[in-house]
Amino acid sequence: MSSHILTDSSGKKVIFSGNEAVARGCIESGVSFVTGYPGTPTTPVIEILNREKAGLKARWAINEKVAIDTAAGHSWAGLRTLVTMKMSGLNVASDTVLSVAASGTVGGLVIYVGDDPNVYYGMVEQDSRYYALLASAPMLVPANPQEVLDFTNYAFDLSERIGGPVFLRSTTVLSNTYGRVALGEIRRLRQKAYFTIDIDKYTKAGSIRCKQQHEDALRRVREAEDLTEDLNILTKTGSKVGVIASSLAWDYLEEVLEKHDLDLTRLKVSTAHPAPRGKIRRLLETVEKVLVLEELEPIIESTVHSEVSRLENRPLVFGKDDGLVPRVGDLSPDQVREYLSVPLGVELRSYPAIEVDDNIEAMKVQRLLTFCAGCPHRNSYYALIEAMKDLGLDPGKTVVTGDIGCTILGMNEPFNICWTEVTMGNSIGLATGFLEAGMKKPVVATLGDGTFYHAAIPAILDAVTTEQDLPVIILDNNWAAMTGYQDTFGTINGANVRIPIEKVAKGIGARSVKVVNPYRIGKTVRAFKSVLTASGVNVLVLRAPCVAKQARKWDLGVQVNKGRCPGFEGCDRTCIEALACPAIVRDGDQVKVASETCMSCGLCIHYCPDKAVQRNFFKLKRKSVGI
Amino acid sequence: MEFNIVAAGIGGQGIVLFSEVLSKAMLAEGMNASFYVHSGLAQLGGSVRSHIRSGGRICPKISHGCADIILSLEMAEILHAVPYVKREGTVIISEAMRIPYHSAMDPSRYPTKETLDKLFQDARIKAVFIPSEDIARNAGHVQTANIVMLGALVATSNVVETESVVTVIGSCMDQNAQVNVEAFWKGYEFITGQDYV
Ligand SMILES: Cc1ncc(C[n+]2csc(CCOP(=O)(O)OP(=O)(O)O)c2C)c(N)n1
Ligand code: SF4
């Protein structure tokens, strides 16, 4: 689908996702550098640009803070730059974001951030629009893929007009919506790096400079308010009820108005910051009631309230403050219809669905999120639990701090071993905190290789220098798997220079560093037992590639010997229950191995108390799977 | 004219490709088309849904009671799509099953084909079951089950011309085009051969 991104000419209509539209926008706008950190929903932009060999530099940074640092340098050298991250990443990058927003920029700098209203993926349900207010920088909030493309292009122009960074904010639903987009022209810019000394702008030395920079940032926002006037569209129809809506809520509103043949006075807000005060006021002057529709927090609504307070005839505001529109979750056309009925005072009819007697909710199948068949992490957690049992520790009472990524699936059944998941790299500091508090040892920290490089290194240094007894378990599967197998800085055979974890860990003072292949269960259990009882910070790297990215080479022909398997009736704890491996499926009362899914990790062979699971052909070369 | 489809399945079944081919075929026929993928952690076996739409002014999400067709690539996943189907709509269900952890231990936690069939019968709506993975295996590869379902959908609804789909498959799946085209026709013929239309 993304083959159009590079080549197709202006005017051509294609189907693009929000993310593809951003990638195309970078090309149309003559951007020379794109960086960022993977995180849903913004990950695809850099991947598309790389896949398409877009002729611009697009690469992952070690974390979001470094991404925005690098992007700022590029912008200050006069070149156009886009930086992408998920909302959590913006928290990590925020220190630099605020500082750069105060200093201003030279080459257009656009920060593409994805929020996740309704939490389709996990992490804090946060509204990144607050960062635009915090940083005093404009933020564009498109409503559909066409606008994502148009606003990406516009954001670069705006950034250069006002001399400051511009946020482009998407959401999970918008980034994953594929819609018809008319392509624009590809502009080729001739840019050459230059940088001039200007300590008033580029340093934060002294109160006078910093206050001047604050003034400058506020001035840029005022300028943006005038420049973006036309992006916010006011339609006056003389109705007594008016609606102000932003981003996808606008799209839903339009659908509801059309379906119900309503022509209400309405304002489309495309700039979360600065809010279009003038147009909001003009709308408020003509209506008796106004409904404000936006996902997550009442940000535009607060401007509406402040404008209402200035009026003599004050319209009634419907939205989040009165509890009509929720602050939790996202919106849908069905919800918009329901909320609109309230100020209208008539119930807008829903559409006749089918009537079912059965309780559909109860019938829905619960799908446990678990490791892929053959995932090395399953073996690692299995071995950790075995090691605890061998040492007489109760796995249910030994604190294990988890971290972000596929590694956290150890919190789910059947392992139930990870107790916490906070932010990238947090497992180490949190464990240190538990130890400082005097929690019973061992307290164990587990994390992935991506997370290690992203944010764990300073925390490990901290644990080393404060002389903690902390086993640090790094599940090194070669990639940042959960976000779609991006290279990490230790990735073997990847594009990046390899800086192995063990070298870093030794360099920052770990007392011991050991690398073990988690498919060798016995060895892994022994390695765990040694770090769980050792003093000091000891790093255990469990290294084997993610099988979803790189299938195991050998097909062991794993099979269940029906004569030996006692089945669900006779088995204390079946392999299905104990391992939750998607390749082991129920076959009547017994189990069987689904050969299309099995990755020959051998964990079930190791586990089965009745030795009913067996390998068939030794070292048979694995057939390629999939098409 | 507005036409809405809610497709459901689980990660790895190719719902994005299914949606992409269909919406590109719609676009090729001059329709406005869009689809929105609701996925979560699909990579790890979670549920996926796609709202595929064509027509005039369309927003990403389909309203409840507005889908002309609901379809699932995995049998039990159809339940997620039920609130969307119109009273006079059509239901197309793949017989492919992905039994998750809790259902494997307690089979009563996975609906039977009979239960589902009865549910739609009671609602006076026709549900068509398709052995999509068997058909796909016969057509050349089990992973083309999604395109088998696309064939069934096109045969049931005539929402796009078959030629448009075949052209799109040819243009966006180089080396796998042939097996997918085969799968598409097999799914199409499964419906026409059975006189479902
Ligand atoms: C600050 C921040 N940035 C990005 C993400 C998105 N994210 C979720 S999981 C993950 C990858 C973790 O990779 P790794 O530690 O290697 O674990 P794996 O998934 O490979 O097991 C990322 C980057 C996030 N949650 N928070
Ligand atoms: S994607 Fe990779 S790391 Fe994640 S569960 Fe699957 S095999 Fe394991």
CSV table of N, CA, C and O in Angstrom, one decimal, chain A residues 84 247 555 600:
chain,number,residue,atom,x,y,z
A,84,THR,N,9.1,11.4,16.0
A,84,THR,CA,7.9,10.7,16.3
A,84,THR,C,8.0,9.9,17.6
A,84,THR,O,9.1,9.4,17.9
A,247,SER,N,-10.8,17.0,16.3
A,247,SER,CA,-10.2,15.7,15.8
A,247,SER,C,-11.3,14.7,15.4
A,247,SER,O,-12.3,15.1,14.8
A,555,ASP,N,13.5,-28.2,13.3
A,555,ASP,CA,12.2,-28.7,13.6
A,555,ASP,C,12.4,-30.0,14.3
A,555,ASP,O,12.9,-31.0,13.7
A,600,SER,N,9.4,-25.7,18.2
A,600,SER,CA,10.4,-26.6,18.7
A,600,SER,C,11.3,-26.0,19.8
A,600,SER,O,12.5,-26.2,19.8
